[in-house]
CSV table of C-alpha atoms and ligand atoms in Angstrom, one decimal:
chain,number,residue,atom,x,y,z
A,26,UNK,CA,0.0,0.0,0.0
A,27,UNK,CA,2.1,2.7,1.2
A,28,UNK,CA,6.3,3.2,-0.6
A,29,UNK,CA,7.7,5.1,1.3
A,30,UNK,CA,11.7,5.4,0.5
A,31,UNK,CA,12.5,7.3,3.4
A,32,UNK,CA,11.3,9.0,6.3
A,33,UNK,CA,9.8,12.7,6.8
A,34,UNK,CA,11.3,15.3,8.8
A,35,UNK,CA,11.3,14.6,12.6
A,36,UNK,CA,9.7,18.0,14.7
A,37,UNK,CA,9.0,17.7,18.2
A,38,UNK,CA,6.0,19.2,20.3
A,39,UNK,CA,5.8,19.8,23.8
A,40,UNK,CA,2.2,20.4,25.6
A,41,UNK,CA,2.2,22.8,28.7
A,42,UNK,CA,-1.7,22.8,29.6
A,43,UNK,CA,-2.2,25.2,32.0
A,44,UNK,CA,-3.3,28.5,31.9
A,45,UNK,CA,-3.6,31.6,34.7
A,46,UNK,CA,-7.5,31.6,33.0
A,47,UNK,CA,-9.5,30.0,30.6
A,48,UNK,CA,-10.6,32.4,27.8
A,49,UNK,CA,-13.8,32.3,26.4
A,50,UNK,CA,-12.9,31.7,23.0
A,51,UNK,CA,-10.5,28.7,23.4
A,52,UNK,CA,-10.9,25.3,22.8
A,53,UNK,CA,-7.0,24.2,23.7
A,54,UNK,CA,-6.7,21.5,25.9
A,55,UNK,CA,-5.7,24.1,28.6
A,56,UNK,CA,-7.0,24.3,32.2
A,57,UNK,CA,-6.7,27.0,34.8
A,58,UNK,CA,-4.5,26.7,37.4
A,59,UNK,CA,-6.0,26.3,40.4
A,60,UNK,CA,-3.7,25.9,43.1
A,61,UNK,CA,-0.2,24.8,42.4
A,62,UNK,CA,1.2,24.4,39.5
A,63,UNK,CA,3.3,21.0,39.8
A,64,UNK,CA,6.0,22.0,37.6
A,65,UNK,CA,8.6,19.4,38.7
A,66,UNK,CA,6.1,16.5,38.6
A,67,UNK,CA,4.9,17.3,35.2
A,68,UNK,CA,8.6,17.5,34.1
A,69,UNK,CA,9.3,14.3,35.3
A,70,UNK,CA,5.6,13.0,33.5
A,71,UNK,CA,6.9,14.7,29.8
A,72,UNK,CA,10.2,12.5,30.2
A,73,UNK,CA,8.8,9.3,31.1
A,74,UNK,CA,6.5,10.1,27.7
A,75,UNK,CA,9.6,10.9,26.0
A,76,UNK,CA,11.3,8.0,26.9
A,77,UNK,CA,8.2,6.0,25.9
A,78,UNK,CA,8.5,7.4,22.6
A,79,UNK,CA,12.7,7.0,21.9
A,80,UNK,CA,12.3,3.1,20.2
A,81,UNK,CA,10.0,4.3,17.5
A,82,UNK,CA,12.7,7.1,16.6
A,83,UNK,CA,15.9,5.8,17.0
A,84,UNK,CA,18.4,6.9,14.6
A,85,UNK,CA,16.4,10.3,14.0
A,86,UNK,CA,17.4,14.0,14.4
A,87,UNK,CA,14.7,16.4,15.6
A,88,UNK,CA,14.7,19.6,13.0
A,89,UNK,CA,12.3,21.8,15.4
A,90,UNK,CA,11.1,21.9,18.5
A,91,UNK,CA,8.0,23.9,20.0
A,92,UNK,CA,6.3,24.3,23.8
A,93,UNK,CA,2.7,24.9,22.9
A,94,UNK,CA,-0.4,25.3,25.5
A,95,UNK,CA,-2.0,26.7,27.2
A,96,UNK,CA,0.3,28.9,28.4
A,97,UNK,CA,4.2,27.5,28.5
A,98,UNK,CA,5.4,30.7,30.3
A,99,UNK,CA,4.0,29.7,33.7
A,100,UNK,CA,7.2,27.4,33.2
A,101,UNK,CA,9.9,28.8,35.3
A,102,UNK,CA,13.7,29.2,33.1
A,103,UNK,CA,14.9,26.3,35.1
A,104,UNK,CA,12.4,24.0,34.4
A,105,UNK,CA,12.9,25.0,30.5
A,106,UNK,CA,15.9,24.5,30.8
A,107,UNK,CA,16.4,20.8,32.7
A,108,UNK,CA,13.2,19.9,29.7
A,109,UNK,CA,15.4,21.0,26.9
A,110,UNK,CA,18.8,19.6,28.3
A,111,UNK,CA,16.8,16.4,28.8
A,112,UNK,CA,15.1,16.4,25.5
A,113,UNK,CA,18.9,17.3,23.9
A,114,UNK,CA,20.1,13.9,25.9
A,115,UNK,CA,17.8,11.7,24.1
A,116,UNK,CA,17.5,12.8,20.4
A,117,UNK,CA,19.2,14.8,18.3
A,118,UNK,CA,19.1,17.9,17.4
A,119,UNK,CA,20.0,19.4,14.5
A,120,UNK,CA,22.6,22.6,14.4
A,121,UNK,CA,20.2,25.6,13.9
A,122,UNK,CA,17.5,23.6,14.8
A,123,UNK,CA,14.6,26.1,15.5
A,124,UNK,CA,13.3,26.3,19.1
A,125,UNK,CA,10.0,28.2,19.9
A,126,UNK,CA,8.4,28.7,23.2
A,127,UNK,CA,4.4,30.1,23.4
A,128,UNK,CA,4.2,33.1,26.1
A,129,UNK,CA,1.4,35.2,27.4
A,130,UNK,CA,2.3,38.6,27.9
A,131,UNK,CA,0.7,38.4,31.5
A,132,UNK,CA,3.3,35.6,32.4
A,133,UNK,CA,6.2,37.2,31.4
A,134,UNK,CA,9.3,39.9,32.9
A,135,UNK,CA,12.7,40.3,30.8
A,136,UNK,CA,14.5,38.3,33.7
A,137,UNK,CA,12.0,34.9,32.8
A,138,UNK,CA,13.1,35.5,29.1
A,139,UNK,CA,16.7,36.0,29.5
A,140,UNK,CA,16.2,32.8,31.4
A,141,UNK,CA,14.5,31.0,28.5
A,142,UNK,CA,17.0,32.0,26.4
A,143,UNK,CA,20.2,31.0,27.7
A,144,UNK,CA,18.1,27.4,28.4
A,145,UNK,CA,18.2,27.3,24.4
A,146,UNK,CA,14.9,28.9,23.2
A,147,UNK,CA,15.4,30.9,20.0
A,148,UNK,CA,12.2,31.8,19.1
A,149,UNK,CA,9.4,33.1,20.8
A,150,UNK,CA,5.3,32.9,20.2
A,151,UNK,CA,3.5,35.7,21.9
A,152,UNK,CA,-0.6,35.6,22.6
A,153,UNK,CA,-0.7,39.5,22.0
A,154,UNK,CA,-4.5,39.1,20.4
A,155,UNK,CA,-5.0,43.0,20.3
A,156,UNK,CA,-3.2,45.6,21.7
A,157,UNK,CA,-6.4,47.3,22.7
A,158,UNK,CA,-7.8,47.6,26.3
A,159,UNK,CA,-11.0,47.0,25.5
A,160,UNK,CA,-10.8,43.8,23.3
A,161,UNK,CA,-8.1,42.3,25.2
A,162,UNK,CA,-11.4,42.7,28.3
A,163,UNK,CA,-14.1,41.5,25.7
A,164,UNK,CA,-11.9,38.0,25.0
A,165,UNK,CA,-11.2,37.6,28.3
A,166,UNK,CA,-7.5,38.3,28.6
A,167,UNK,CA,-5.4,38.8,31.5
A,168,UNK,CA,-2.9,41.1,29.8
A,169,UNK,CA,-4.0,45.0,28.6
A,170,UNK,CA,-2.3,46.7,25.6
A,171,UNK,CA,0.4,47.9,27.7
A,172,UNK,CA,1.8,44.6,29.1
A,173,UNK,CA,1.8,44.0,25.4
A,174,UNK,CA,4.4,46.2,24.3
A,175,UNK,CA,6.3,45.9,27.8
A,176,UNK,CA,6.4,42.2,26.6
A,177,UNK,CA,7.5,42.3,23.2
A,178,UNK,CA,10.5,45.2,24.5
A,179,UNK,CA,11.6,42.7,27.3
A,180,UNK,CA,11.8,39.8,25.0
A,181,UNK,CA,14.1,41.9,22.5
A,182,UNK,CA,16.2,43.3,25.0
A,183,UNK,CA,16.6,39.8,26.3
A,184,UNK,CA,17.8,38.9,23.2
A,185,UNK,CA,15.2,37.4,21.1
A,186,UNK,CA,15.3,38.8,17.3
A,187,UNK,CA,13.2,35.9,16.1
A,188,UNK,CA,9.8,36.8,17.9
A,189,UNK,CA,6.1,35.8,16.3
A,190,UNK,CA,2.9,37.9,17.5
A,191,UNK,CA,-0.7,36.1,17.8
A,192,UNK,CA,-3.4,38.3,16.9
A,193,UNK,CA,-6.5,38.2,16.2
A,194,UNK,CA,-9.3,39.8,14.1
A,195,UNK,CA,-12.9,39.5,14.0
A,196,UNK,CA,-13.2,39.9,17.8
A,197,UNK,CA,-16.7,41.2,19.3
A,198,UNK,CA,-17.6,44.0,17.4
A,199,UNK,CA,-14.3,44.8,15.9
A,200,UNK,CA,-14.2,46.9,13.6
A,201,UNK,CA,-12.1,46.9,10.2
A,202,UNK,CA,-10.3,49.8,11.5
A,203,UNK,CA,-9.5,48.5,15.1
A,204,UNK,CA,-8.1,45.5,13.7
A,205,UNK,CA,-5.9,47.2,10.9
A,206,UNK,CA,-4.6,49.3,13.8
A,207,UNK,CA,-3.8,46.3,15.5
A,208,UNK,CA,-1.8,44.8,12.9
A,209,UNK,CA,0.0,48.6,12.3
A,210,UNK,CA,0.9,49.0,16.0
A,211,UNK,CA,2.6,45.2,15.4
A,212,UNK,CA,4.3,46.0,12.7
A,213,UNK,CA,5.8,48.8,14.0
A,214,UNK,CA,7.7,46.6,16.8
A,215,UNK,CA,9.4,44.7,13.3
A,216,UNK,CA,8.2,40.9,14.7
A,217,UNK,CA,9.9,38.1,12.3
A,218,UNK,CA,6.3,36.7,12.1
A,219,UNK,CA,2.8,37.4,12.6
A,220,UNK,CA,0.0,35.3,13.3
A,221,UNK,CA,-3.3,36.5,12.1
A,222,UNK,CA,-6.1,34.2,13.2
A,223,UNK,CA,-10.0,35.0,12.6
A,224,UNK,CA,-12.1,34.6,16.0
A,225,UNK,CA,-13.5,31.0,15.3
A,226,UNK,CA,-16.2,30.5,17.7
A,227,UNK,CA,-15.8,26.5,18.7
A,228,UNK,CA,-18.1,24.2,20.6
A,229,UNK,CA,-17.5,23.5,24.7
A,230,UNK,CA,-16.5,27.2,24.7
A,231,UNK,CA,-18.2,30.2,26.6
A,232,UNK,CA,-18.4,31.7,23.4
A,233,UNK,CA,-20.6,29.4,22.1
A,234,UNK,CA,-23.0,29.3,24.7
A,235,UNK,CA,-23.0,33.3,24.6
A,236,UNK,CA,-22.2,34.0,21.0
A,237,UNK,CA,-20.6,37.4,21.1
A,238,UNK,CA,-21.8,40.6,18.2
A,239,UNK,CA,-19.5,39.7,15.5
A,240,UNK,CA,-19.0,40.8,11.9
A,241,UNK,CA,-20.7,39.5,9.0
A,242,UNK,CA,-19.1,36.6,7.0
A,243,UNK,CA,-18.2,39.4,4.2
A,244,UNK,CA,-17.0,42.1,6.3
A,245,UNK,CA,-14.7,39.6,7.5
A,246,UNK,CA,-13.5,38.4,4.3
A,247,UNK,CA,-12.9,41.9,3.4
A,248,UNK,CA,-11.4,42.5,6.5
A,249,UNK,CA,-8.5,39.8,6.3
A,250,UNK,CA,-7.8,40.8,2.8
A,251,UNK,CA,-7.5,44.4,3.6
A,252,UNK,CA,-5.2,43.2,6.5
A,253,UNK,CA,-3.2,40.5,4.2
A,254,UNK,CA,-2.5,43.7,1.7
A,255,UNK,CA,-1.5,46.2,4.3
A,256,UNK,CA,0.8,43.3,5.6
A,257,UNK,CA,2.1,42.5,2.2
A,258,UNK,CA,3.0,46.1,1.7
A,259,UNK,CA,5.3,45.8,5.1
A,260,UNK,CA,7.1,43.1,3.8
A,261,UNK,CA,5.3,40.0,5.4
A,262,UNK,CA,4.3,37.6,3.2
A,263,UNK,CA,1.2,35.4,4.0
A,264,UNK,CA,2.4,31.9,3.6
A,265,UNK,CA,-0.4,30.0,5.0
A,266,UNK,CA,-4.1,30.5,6.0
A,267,UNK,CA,-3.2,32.8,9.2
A,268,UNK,CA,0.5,32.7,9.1
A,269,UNK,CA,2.4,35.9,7.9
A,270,UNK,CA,6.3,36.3,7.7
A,271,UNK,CA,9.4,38.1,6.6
A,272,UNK,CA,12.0,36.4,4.6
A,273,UNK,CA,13.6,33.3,5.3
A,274,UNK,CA,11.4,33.5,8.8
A,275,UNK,CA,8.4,31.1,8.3
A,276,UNK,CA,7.5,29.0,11.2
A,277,UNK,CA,9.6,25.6,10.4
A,278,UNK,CA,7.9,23.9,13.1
A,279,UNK,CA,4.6,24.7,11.8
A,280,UNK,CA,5.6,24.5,7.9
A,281,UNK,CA,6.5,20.7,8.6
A,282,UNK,CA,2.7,19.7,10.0
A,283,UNK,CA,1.7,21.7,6.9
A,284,UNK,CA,3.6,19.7,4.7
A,285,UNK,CA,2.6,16.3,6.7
A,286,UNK,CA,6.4,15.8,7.9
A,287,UNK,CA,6.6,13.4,11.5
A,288,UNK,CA,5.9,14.8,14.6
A,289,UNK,CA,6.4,13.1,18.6
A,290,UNK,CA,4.3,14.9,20.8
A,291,UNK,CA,4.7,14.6,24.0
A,292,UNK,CA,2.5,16.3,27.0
A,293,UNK,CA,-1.3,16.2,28.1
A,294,UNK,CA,-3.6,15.7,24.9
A,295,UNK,CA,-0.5,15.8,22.9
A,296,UNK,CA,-0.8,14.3,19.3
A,297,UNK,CA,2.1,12.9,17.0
A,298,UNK,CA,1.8,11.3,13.3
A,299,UNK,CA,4.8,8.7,13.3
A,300,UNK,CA,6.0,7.1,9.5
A,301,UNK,CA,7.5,3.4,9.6
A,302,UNK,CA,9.8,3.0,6.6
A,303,UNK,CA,10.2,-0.1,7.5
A,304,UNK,CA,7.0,-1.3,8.2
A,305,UNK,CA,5.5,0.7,5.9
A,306,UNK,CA,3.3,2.3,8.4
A,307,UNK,CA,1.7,6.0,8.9
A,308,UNK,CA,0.4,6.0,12.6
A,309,UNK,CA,-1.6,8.8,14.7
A,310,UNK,CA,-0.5,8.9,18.6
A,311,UNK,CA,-2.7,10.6,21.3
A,312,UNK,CA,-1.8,10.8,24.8
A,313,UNK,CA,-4.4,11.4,27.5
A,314,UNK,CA,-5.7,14.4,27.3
A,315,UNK,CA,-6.7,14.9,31.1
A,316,UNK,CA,-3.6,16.9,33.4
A,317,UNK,CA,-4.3,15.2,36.0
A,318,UNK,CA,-5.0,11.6,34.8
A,319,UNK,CA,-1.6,12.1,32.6
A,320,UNK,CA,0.6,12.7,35.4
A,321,UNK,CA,-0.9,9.7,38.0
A,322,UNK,CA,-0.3,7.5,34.6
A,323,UNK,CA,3.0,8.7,34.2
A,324,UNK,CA,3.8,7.8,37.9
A,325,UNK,CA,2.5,4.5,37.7
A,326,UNK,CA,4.6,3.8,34.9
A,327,UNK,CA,2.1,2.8,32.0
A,328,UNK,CA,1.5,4.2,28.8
A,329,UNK,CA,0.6,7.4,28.1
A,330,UNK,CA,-0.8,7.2,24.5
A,331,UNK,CA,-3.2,5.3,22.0
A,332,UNK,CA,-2.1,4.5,18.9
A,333,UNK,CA,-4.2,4.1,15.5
A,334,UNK,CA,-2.8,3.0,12.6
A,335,UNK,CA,-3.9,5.3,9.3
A,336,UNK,CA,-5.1,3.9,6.0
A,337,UNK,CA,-4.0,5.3,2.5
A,338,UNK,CA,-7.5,7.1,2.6
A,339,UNK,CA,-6.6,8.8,5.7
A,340,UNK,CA,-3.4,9.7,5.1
A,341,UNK,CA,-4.4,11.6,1.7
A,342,UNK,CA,-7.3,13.4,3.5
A,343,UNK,CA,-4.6,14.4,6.3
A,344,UNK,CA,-1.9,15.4,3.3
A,345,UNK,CA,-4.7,17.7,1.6
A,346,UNK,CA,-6.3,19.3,5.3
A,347,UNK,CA,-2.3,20.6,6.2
A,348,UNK,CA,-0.9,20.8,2.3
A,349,UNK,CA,-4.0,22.6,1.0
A,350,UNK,CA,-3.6,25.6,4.1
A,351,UNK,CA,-0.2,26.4,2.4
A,352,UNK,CA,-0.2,29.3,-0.5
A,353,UNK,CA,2.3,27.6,-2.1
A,354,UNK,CA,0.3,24.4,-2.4
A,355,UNK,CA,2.2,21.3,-2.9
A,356,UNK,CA,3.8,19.2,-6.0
A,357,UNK,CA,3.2,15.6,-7.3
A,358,UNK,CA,7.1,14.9,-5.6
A,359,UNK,CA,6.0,16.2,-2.3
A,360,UNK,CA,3.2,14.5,-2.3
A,361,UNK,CA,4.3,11.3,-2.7
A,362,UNK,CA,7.7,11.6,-0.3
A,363,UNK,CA,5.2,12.5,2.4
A,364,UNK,CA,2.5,10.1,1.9
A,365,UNK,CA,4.3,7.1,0.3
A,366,UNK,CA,1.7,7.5,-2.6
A,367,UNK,CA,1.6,8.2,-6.1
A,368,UNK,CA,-0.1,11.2,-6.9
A,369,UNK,CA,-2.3,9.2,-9.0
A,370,UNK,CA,-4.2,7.7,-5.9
A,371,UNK,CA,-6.0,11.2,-4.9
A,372,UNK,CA,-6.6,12.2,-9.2
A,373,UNK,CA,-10.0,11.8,-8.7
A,374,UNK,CA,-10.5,14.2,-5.7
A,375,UNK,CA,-7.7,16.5,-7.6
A,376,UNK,CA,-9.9,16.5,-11.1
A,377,UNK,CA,-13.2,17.5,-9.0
A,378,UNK,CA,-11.1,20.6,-7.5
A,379,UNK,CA,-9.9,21.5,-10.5
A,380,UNK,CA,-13.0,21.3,-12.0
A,381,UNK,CA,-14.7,23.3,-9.7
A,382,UNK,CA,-12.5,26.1,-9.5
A,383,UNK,CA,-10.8,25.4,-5.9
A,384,UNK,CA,-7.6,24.0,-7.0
A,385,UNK,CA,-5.3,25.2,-10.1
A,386,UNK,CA,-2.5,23.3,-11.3
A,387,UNK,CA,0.4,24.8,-12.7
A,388,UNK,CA,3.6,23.5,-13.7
A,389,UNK,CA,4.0,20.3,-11.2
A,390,UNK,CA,2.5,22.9,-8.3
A,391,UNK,CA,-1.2,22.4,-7.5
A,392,UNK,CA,-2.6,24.9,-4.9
A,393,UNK,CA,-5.9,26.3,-3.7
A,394,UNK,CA,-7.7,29.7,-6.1
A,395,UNK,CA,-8.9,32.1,-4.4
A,396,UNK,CA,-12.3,30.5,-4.6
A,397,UNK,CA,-10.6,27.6,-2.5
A,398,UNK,CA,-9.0,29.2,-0.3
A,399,UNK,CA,-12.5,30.9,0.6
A,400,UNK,CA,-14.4,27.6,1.1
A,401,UNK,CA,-11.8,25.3,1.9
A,402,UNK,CA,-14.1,23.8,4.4
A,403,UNK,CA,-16.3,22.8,1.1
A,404,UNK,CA,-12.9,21.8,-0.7
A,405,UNK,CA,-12.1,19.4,1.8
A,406,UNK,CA,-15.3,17.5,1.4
A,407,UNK,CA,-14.2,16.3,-2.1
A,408,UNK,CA,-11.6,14.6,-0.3
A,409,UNK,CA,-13.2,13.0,2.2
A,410,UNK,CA,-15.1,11.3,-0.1
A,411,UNK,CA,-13.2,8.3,-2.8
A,412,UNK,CA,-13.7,9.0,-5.8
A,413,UNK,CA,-12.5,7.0,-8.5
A,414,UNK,CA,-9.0,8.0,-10.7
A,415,UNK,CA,-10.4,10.3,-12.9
A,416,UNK,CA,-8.7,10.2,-17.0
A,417,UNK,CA,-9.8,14.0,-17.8
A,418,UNK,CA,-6.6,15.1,-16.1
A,419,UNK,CA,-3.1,13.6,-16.4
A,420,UNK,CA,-1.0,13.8,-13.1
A,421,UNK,CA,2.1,12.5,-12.4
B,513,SAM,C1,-2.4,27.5,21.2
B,513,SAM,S1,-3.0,29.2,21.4
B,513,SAM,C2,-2.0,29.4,22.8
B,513,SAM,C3,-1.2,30.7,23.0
B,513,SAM,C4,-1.2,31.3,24.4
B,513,SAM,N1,-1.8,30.4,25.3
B,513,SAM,C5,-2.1,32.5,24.4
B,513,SAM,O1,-3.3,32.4,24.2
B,513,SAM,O2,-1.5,33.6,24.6
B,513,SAM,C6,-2.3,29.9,20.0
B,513,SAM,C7,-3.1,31.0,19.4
B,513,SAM,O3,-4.3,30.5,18.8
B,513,SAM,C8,-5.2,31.6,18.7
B,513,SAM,N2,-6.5,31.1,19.0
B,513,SAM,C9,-6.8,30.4,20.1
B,513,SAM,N3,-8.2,30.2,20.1
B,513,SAM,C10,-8.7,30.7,19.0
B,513,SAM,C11,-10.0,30.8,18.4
B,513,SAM,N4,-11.0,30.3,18.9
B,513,SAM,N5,-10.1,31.5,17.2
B,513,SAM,C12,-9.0,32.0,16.6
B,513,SAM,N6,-7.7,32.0,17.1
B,513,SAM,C13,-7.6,31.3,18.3
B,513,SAM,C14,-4.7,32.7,19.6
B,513,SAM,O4,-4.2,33.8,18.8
B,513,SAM,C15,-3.6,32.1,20.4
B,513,SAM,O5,-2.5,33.0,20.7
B,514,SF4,S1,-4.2,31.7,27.4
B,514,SF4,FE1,-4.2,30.7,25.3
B,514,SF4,S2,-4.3,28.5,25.8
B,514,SF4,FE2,-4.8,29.6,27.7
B,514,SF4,S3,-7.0,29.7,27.7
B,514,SF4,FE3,-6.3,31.6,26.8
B,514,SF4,S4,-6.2,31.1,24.5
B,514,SF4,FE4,-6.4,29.2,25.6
């Protein structure tokens, strides 16, 4: 079924699920703290994970690294540190390999980044959102505008040049304006990378139980585009749905799940996506998802994870929902190094979208239109479906 030749690029993510407060909006497996964080025992729980993970990547080198959450930052620099020189102990890791940490502008002073820094972090994720008082109070943040800036000024004087700002758009009654001033006051602080997400509203959220005003559907398509020009203009190039960034300075640890490389993943709720050359296997790992059930497991020594083997179906649906997100689409070669597929398995599905005006094929690149990219919910559908090898089109 599958060929694969070799395997993908190796990234590793790291889940840190706790979080001063729960925002309305998010649906991350993150939980407030309530009384203590236990730091050291939930080191000692992402190690015993790790180590459960080392026989199915032996002989690997890790290319990037990331601590997600929640909200990483409640991490102390030492405990960064003794994860990293831990991590570094067990796998490899390339020269240059990029190393991001997520941080909440209410978590942070210049003396925890310095810290993070000298434990080996190079990069740095921060939730900004807005910059404005009153949005950052409408979504629930714990940070105002200020703390903002103080954060991003403390991270560069600790030394950090390679710095990504979350923001959003779309937020309760938002207008175009308030969120092209948002991205403007970012840009003037010259981040590598900005983040632009719209407000998606998700089930088990507040949000969704008390669905805030918001935009209409067109507003906010004109909205991101106005932003996505204005951003262009300033040198940031959107790359992916949300994801803008200045030359040379995409997110590698994000690029590879976009272009279905490997991933461990190791923390609470943690997923990973593992290739087999050998066995000629694509499998999807998920650890438990509950904090607290995840560290008593990792005390009594069992397994943290589940594992579920993928099919050729799945793994082309996963190819298309990561590959499809990137501007620069994907090519025949790519696809078939990272699923261990010929192209020709997904023509059909590729011959719909093309006939339908969501996917354009040019040279050996196919990528989403602009039509696509709009409804690339709808595009997806084609390719959850089989459909049989269509002859109109000629891949290959
Ligand atoms: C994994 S979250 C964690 C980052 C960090 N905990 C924080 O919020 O500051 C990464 C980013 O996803 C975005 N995000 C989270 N929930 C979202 C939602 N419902 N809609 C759009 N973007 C969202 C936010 O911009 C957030 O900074
Ligand atoms: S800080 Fe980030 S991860 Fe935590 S609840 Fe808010 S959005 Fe979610």
């Amino acid at each position: 079924m599958f060929n694969f030749t070799a395997t993908p690029p190796l990234a590793l993510y790291i889940h840190i699920p706790w979080c001063v407060r729960k925002c309305p909006y998010c649906d991350f497996n993150s939980h407030e703290v309530r009384d203590i964080l236990p730091e050291d025992h939930y080191l000692e729980a992402l190690l015993a994970d790790l180590d459960q993970e080392l026989p199915s990547v032996w002989g690997r080198t890790l290319d990037s690294l990331f601590i997600g959450g929640g909200t990483p930052s409640l991490f102390s620099a030492s405990g960064i540190n003794q994860l990293l020189s831990a991590v570094r102990a067990r796998i490899p890791l390339r020269p240059g390999a990029e190393i991001t940490l997520e941080a909440n502008p209410g978590t942070v002073d210049q003396a925890r980044f310095s810290g993070y820094r000298e434990a080996g972090i190079n990069r740095l994720s921060l939730g900004v959102q807005s910059f404005q008082d009153g949005l950052l109070t409408a979504i629930g943040r714990i940070h105002d505008g200020s703390e903002a800036l103080a954060a991003i000024r403390a991270a560069r004087r600790a030394g950090f040049e390679n710095i990504n700002l979350d923001l959003m758009f779309g937020l309760p009654a938002q207008t175009t304006a308030e969120a092209l001033l948002d991205l403007r006051t970012a840009m003037d602080l010259q981040p590598t990378h900005l983040s632009w997400y719209e407000l998606s509203i998700e089930p088990n959220t507040w949000f969704y139980r008390h669905p805030p005003a918001r935009s209409d559907d067109e507003t906010l398509w004109d909205m991101q585009q106005a932003g996505a020009a204005l951003l262009h203009e300033a040198g940031y190039e959107r790359y992916e749905v949300s994801a803008y960034a200045r030359s040379g300075r995409q997110c590698r640890h994000n690029l590879n799940y976009w272009r279905f490389g490997d991933y461990l993943g190791i923390g609470a709720g943690a997923h990973a996506k593992l290739t087999d050359a050998a066995r000629q296997t694509v499998t999807r790992y998920a650890k438990i998802r509950n904090p607290r059930s995840y560290l008593e497991t990792a005390q009594r020594g069992e397994r943290l994870d589940s594992a579920t083997p993928l099919s050729s179906e799945d793994v082309i649906l996963e190819f298309a929902m990561n590959a499809l997100r990137l501007d620069a689409g994907f090519t025949a070669g790519g696809f078939c190094t990272a699923t261990g597929l010929p192209i020709n398995a997904a023509a059909g599905t590729l011959a719909e979208s093309i006939a339908r005006g969501l996917l354009e094929r040019e040279g050996d690149v196919i990528r989403c239109t602009e039509l696509g990219r709009r409804h690339l919910d709808e595009l997806l559908q084609y390719w959850m479906t089989e459909e049989p090898v269509d002859a109109r089109i000629r891949l290959g």
